[in-house]
Short mmCIF file of C-alpha atoms in Angstrom, two decimals:
data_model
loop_
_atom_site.label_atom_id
_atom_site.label_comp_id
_atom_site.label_asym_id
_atom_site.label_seq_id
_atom_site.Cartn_x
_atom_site.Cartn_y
_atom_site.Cartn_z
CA UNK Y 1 0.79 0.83 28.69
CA UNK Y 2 0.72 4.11 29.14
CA UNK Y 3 -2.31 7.13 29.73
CA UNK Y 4 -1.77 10.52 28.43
CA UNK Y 5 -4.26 13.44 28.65
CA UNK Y 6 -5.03 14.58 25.99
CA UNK Y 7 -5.62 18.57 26.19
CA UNK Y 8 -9.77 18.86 25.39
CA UNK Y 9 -9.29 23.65 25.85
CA UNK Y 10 -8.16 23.99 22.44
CA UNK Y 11 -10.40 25.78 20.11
CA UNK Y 12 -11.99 24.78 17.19
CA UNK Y 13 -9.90 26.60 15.01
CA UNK Y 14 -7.13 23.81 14.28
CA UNK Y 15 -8.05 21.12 12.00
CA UNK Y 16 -9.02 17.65 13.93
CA UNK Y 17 -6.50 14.77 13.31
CA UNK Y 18 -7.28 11.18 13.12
CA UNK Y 19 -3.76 8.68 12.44
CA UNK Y 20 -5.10 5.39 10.81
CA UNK Y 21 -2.84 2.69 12.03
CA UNK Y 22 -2.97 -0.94 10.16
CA UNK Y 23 -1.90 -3.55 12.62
CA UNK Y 24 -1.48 -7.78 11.82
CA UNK Y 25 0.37 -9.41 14.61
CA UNK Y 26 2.01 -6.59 16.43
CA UNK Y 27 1.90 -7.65 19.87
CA UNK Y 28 5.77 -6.46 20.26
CA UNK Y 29 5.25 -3.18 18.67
CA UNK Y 30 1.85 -1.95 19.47
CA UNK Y 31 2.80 -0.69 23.07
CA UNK Y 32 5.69 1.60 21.99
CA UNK Y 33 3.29 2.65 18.87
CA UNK Y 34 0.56 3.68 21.19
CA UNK Y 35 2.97 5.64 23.24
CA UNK Y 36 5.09 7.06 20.78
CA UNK Y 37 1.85 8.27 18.27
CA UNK Y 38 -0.11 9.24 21.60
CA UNK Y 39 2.55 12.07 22.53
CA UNK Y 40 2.85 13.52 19.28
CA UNK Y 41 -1.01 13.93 19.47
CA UNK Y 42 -0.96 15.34 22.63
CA UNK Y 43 1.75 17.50 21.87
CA UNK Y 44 0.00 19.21 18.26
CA UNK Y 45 -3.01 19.60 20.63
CA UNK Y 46 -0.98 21.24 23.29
CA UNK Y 47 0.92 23.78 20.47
CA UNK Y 48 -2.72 23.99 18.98
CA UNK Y 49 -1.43 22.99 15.57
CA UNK Y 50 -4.50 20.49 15.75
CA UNK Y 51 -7.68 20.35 17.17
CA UNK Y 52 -9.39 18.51 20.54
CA UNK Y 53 -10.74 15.21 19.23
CA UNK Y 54 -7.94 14.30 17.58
CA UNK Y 55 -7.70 10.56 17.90
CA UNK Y 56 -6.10 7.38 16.52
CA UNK Y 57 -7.60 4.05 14.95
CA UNK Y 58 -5.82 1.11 15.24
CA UNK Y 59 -7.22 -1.60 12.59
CA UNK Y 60 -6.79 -5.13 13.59
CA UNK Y 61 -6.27 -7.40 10.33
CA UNK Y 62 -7.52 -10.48 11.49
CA UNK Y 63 -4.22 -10.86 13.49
CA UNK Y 64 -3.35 -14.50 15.12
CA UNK Y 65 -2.03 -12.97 18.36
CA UNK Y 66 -3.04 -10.33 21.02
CA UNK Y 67 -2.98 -7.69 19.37
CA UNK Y 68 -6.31 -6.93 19.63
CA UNK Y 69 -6.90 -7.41 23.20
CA UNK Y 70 -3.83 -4.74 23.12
CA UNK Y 71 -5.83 -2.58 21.59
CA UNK Y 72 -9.38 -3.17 23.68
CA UNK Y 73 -7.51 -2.10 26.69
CA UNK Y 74 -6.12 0.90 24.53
CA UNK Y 75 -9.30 1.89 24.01
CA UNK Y 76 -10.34 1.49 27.96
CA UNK Y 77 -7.56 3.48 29.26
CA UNK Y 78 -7.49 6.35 26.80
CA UNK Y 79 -10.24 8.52 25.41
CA UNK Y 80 -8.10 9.46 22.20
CA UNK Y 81 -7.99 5.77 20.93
CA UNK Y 82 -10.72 3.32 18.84
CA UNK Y 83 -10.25 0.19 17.05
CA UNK Y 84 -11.45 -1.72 14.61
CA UNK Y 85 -10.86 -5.34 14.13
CA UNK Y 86 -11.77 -6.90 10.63
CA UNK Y 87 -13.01 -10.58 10.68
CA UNK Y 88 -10.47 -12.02 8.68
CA UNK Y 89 -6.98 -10.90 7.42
CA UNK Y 90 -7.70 -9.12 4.56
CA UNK Y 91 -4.55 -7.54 3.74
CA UNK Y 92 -2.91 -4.23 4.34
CA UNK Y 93 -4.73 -2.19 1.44
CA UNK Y 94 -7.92 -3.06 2.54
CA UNK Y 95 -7.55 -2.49 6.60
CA UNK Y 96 -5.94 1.12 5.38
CA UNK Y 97 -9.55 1.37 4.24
CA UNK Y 98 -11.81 0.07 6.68
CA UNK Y 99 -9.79 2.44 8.53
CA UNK Y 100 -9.95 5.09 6.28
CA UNK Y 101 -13.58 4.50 6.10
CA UNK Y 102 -14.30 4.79 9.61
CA UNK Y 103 -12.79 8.66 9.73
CA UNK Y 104 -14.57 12.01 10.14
CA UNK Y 105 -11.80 14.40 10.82
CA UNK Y 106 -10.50 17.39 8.70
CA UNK Y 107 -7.10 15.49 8.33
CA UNK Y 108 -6.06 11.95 8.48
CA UNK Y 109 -2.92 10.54 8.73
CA UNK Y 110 -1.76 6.83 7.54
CA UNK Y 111 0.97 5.43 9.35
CA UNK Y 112 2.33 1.42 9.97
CA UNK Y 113 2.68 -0.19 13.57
CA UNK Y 114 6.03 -0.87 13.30
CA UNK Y 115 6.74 3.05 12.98
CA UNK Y 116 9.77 3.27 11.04
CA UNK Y 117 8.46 5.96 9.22
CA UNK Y 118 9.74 9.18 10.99
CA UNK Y 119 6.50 10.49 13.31
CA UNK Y 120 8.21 13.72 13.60
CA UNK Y 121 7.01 14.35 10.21
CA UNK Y 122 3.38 14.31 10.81
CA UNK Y 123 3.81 18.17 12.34
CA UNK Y 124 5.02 18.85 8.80
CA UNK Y 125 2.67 17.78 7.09
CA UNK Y 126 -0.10 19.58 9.04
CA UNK Y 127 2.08 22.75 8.43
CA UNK Y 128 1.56 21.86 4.22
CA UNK Y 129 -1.94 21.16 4.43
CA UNK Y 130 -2.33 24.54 6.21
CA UNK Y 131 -0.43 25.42 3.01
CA UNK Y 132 -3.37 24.34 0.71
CA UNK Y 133 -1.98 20.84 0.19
CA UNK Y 134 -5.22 18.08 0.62
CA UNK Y 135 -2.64 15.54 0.10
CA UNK Y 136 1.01 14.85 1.96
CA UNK Y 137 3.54 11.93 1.17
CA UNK Y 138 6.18 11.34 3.05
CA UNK Y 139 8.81 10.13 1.14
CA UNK Y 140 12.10 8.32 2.15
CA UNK Y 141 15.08 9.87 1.27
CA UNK Y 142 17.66 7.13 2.86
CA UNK Y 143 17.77 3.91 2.33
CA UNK Y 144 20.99 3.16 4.23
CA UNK Y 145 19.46 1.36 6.93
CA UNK Y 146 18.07 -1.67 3.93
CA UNK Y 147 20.28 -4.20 2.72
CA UNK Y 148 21.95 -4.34 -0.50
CA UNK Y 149 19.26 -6.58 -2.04
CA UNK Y 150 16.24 -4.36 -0.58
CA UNK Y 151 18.00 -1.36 -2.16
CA UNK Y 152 18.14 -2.97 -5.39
CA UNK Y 153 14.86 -4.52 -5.71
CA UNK Y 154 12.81 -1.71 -4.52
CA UNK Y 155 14.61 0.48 -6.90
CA UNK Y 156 13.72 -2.29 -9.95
CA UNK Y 157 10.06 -1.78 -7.95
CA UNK Y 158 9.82 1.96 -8.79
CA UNK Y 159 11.66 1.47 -11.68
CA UNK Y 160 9.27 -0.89 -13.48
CA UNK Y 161 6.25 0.87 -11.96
CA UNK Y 162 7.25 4.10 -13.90
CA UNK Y 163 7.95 2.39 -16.40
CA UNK Y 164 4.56 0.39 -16.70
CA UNK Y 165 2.90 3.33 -16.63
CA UNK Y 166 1.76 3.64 -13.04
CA UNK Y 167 2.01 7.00 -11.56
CA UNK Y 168 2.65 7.04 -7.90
CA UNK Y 169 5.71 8.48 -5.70
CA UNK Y 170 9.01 6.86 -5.99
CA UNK Y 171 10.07 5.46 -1.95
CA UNK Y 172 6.58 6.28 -1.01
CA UNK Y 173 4.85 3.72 1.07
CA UNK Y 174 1.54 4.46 3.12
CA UNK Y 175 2.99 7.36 4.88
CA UNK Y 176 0.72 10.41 3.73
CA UNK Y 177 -1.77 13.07 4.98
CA UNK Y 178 -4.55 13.29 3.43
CA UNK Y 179 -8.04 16.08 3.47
CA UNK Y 180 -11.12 15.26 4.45
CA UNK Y 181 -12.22 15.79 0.72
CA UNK Y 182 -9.26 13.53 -0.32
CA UNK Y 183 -10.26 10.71 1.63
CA UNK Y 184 -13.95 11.48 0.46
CA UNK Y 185 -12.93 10.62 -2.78
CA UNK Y 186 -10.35 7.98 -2.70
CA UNK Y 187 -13.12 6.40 -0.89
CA UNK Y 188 -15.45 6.17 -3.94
CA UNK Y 189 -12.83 3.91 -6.13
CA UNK Y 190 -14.98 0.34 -5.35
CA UNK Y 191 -12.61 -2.19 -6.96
CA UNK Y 192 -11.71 -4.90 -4.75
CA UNK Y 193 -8.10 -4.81 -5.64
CA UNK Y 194 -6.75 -1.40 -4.68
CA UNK Y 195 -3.29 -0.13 -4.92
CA UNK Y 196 -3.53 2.86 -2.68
CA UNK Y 197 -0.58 4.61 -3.50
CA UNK Y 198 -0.89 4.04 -6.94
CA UNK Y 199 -4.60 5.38 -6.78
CA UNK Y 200 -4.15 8.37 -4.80
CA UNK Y 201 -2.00 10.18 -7.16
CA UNK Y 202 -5.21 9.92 -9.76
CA UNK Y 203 -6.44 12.04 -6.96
CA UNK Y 204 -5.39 15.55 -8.74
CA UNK Y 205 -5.23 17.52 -5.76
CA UNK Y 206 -2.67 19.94 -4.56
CA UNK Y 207 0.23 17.89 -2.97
CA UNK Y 208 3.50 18.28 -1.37
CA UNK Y 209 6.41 15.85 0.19
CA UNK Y 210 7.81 15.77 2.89
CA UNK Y 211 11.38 13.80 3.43
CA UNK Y 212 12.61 11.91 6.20
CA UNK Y 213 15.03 9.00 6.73
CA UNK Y 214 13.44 5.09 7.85
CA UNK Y 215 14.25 4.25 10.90
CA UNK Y 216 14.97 0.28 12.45
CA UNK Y 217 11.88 -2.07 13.53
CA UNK Y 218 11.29 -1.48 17.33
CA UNK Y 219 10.03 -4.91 17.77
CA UNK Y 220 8.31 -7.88 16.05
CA UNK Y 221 9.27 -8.30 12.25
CA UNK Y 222 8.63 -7.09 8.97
CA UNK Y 223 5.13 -8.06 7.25
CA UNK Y 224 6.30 -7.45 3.55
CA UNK Y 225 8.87 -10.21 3.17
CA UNK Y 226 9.57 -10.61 -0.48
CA UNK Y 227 6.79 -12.66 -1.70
CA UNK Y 228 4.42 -9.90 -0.13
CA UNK Y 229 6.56 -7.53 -2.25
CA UNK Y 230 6.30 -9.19 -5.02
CA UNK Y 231 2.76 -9.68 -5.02
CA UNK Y 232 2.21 -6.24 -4.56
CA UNK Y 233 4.08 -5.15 -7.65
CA UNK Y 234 1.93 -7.81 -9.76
CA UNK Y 235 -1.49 -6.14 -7.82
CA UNK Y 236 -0.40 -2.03 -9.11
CA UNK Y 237 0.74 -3.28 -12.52
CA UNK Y 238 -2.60 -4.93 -13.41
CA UNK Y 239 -4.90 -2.44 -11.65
CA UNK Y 240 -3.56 0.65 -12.57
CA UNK Y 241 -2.06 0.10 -16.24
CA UNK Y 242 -2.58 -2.52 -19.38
CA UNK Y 243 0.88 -1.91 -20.73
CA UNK Y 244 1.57 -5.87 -20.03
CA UNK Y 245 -1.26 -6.79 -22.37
CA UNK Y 246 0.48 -4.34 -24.79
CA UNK Y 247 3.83 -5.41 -24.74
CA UNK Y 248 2.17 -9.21 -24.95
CA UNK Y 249 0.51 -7.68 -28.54
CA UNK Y 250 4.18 -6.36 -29.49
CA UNK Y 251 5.80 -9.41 -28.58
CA UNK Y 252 3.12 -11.45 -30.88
CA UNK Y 253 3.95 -9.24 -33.67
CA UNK Y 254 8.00 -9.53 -33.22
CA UNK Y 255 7.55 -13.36 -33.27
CA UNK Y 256 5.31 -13.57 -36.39
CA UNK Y 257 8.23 -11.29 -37.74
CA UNK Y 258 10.70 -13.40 -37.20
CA UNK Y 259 8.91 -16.38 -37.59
CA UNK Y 260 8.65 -14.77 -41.03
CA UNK Y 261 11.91 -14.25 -42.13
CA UNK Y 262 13.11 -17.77 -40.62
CA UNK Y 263 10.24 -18.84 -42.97
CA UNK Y 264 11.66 -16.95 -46.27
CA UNK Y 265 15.02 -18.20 -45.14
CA UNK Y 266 14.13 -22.07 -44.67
CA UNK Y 267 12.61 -21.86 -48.07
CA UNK Y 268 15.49 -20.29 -49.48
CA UNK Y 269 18.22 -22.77 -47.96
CA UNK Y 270 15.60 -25.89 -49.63
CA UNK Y 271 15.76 -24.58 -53.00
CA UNK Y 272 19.95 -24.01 -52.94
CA UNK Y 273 19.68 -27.98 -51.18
CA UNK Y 274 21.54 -26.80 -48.09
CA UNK Y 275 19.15 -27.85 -45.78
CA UNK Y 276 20.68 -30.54 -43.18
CA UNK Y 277 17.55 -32.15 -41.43
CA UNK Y 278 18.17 -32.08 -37.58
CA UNK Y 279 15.79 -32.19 -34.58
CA UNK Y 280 17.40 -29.74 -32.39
CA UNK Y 281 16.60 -26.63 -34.19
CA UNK Y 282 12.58 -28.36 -34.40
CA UNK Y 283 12.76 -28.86 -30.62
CA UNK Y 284 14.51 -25.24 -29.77
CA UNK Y 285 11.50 -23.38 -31.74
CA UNK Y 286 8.60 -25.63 -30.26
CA UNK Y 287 10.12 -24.66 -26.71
CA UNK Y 288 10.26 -21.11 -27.55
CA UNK Y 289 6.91 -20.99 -28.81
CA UNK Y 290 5.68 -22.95 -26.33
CA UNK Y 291 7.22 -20.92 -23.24
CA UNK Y 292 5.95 -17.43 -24.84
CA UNK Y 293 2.38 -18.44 -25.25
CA UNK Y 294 2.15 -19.83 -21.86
CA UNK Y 295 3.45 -16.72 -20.17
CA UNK Y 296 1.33 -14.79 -22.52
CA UNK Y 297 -1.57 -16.70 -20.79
CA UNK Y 298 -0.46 -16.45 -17.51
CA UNK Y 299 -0.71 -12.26 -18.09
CA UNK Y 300 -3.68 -12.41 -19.55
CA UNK Y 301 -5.03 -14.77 -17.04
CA UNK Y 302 -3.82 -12.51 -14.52
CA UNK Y 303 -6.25 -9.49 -16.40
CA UNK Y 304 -9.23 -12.02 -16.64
CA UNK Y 305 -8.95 -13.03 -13.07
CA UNK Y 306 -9.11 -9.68 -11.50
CA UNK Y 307 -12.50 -9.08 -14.38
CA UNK Y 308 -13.77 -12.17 -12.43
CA UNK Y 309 -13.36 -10.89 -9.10
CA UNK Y 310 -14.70 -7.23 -10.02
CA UNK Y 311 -17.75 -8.51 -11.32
CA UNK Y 312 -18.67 -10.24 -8.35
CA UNK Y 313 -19.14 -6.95 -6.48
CA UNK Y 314 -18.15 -8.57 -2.94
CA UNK Y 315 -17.30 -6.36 0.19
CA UNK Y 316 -13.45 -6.19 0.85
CA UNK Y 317 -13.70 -6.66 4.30
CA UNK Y 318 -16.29 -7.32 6.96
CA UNK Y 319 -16.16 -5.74 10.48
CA UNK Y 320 -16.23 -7.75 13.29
CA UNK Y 321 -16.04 -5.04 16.26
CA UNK Y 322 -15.24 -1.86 17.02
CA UNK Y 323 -13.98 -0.06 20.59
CA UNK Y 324 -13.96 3.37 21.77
CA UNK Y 325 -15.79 6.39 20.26
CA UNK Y 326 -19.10 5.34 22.51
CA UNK Y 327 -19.81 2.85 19.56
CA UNK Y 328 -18.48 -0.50 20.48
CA UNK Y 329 -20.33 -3.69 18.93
CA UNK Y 330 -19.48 -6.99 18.51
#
């Protein structure tokens, strides 16, 4: 693991930096993270672009491996690092805001371990918030390097997110910059399940984008297989928009239509006597009926559930220690 000195001569003039870093079982890829993000601080301190003090957090989410030990001796060898590690895994969303929540610089940057979003950006985006932009995305612009089926279902992601009603940045992840006064306030929404970049838009400040291509996985594997993906499209849909529950009320009112008409028309066919008794048109309608109302359920279930977990007001996360910054406890 490497040391790097970090320039402490610059002025006060440049905006301090802090990069929140989520990490769950990154053991492979937390050494060439530290490295990699620990140069391109030292290098913005050394052009001045940010300011002495300018540090990174590294959040452990309950991780089963060594990461955090990784990150303890981080934190011994190098003045510019802390760490955080939450008791239990809590999920990426809410270690981005224990993180988050642990901050005090003028900027703060949200990046994954596995760093296949493009560092080279973050320069960028400190030259747009110097612009008067609180908040930065960065935004991928190439998907060449996913398969075919990644391609196509994170399109149908964005696609049905729009559509839903959920305003947030088409092939934006996590990647962003965001003001001290951004973070301020995306730090007041208390629900317990948060959809960052779905929230953060709702922000209203001045933004900008910045565009880069993914790069490959330097080590370790991907956290978001497709059950994580999916479950993260069901968690913005219900948090941020009630257009299911809608189209649930339109799809009542087609089926009364229709059940209706068939209605006028079963009538109609009895009086003329061409009705031929038979069970499989009974059987097709009970089945239909049937499969509609559960899924209905199911959606609003899904609604009432998240009521029932709001209401109970409990903390998203606990923290269990914290290294570096002179304010280590266990």
């Amino acid at each position: 693991m490497n040391d790097f000195d970090i320039p402490q001569e610059c002025d006060n003039t440049p905006p301090r930096m802090e990069i929140v870093v989520p990490c769950y079982n990154e053991k492979e890829a937390f050494p060439h993270c530290l490295k990699v993000l620990g140069e391109v601080l030292c290098n913005l301190i050394s052009t001045q672009k940010i300011g002495a003090g300018s540090k990174i957090i590294f959040v452990d989410d309950g991780s089963k491996d060594d990461t955090w030990d990784q990150i303890k001796e981080a934190c011994q060898k190098n003045t510019f690092v802390s760490g955080i590690k939450l008791s239990k895994n809590r999920g990426h969303q809410n270690a981005l805001i224990a993180g988050l929540a642990n901050t005090t610089a003028d900027v703060v940057v949200s990046i994954d371990a596995d760093l296949q979003d493009d560092v080279r950006c973050i320069e960028t985006m400190v030259e747009k918030y110097q612009e008067g932009n609180d908040i930065v995305y960065g935004v991928r612009d190439d998907r060449s390097t996913d398969s075919a089926f990644k391609r196509i279902s994170a399109n149908l992601f964005y696609s049905l997110m729009e559509k839903m009603g959920v305003n947030q940045v088409s092939n934006h992840a996590d990647y962003r910059l965001m003001s001290r006064k951004a973070v301020d306030c995306l730090l007041t929404f208390k629900e317990q399940n948060m959809y960052i970049r779905g929230i953060v838009p709702l922000l209203g400040f001045n933004s900008a984008r910045v565009y880069y291509s993914r790069d490959d996985r330097v080590a370790g594997e991907s956290k978001y297989p497709l059950k994580k993906m999916l479950s993260l499209a069901v968690e913005g849909i219900t948090s941020l928009t009630i257009t299911p529950l809608r189209m649930i009320s339109a799809l009542g009112f087609i089926t009364c239509l229709i059940s209706i008409i068939t209605a006028i028309y079963t009538i109609f066919e009895k009086i003329t006597g061409s009705t031929v008794e038979g069970w499989t048109s009974v059987m097709i309608s009970i089945i239909f009926l049937g499969g509609v109302q559960l899924l209905c359920l199911g959606v609003i279930g899904e609604y009432v559930g998240k009521i029932y977990i709001e209401t109970k007001g409990r903390p998203r996360f606990f923290v269990e220690e914290k290294r570096g910054d002179n304010n280590e406890f266990k």
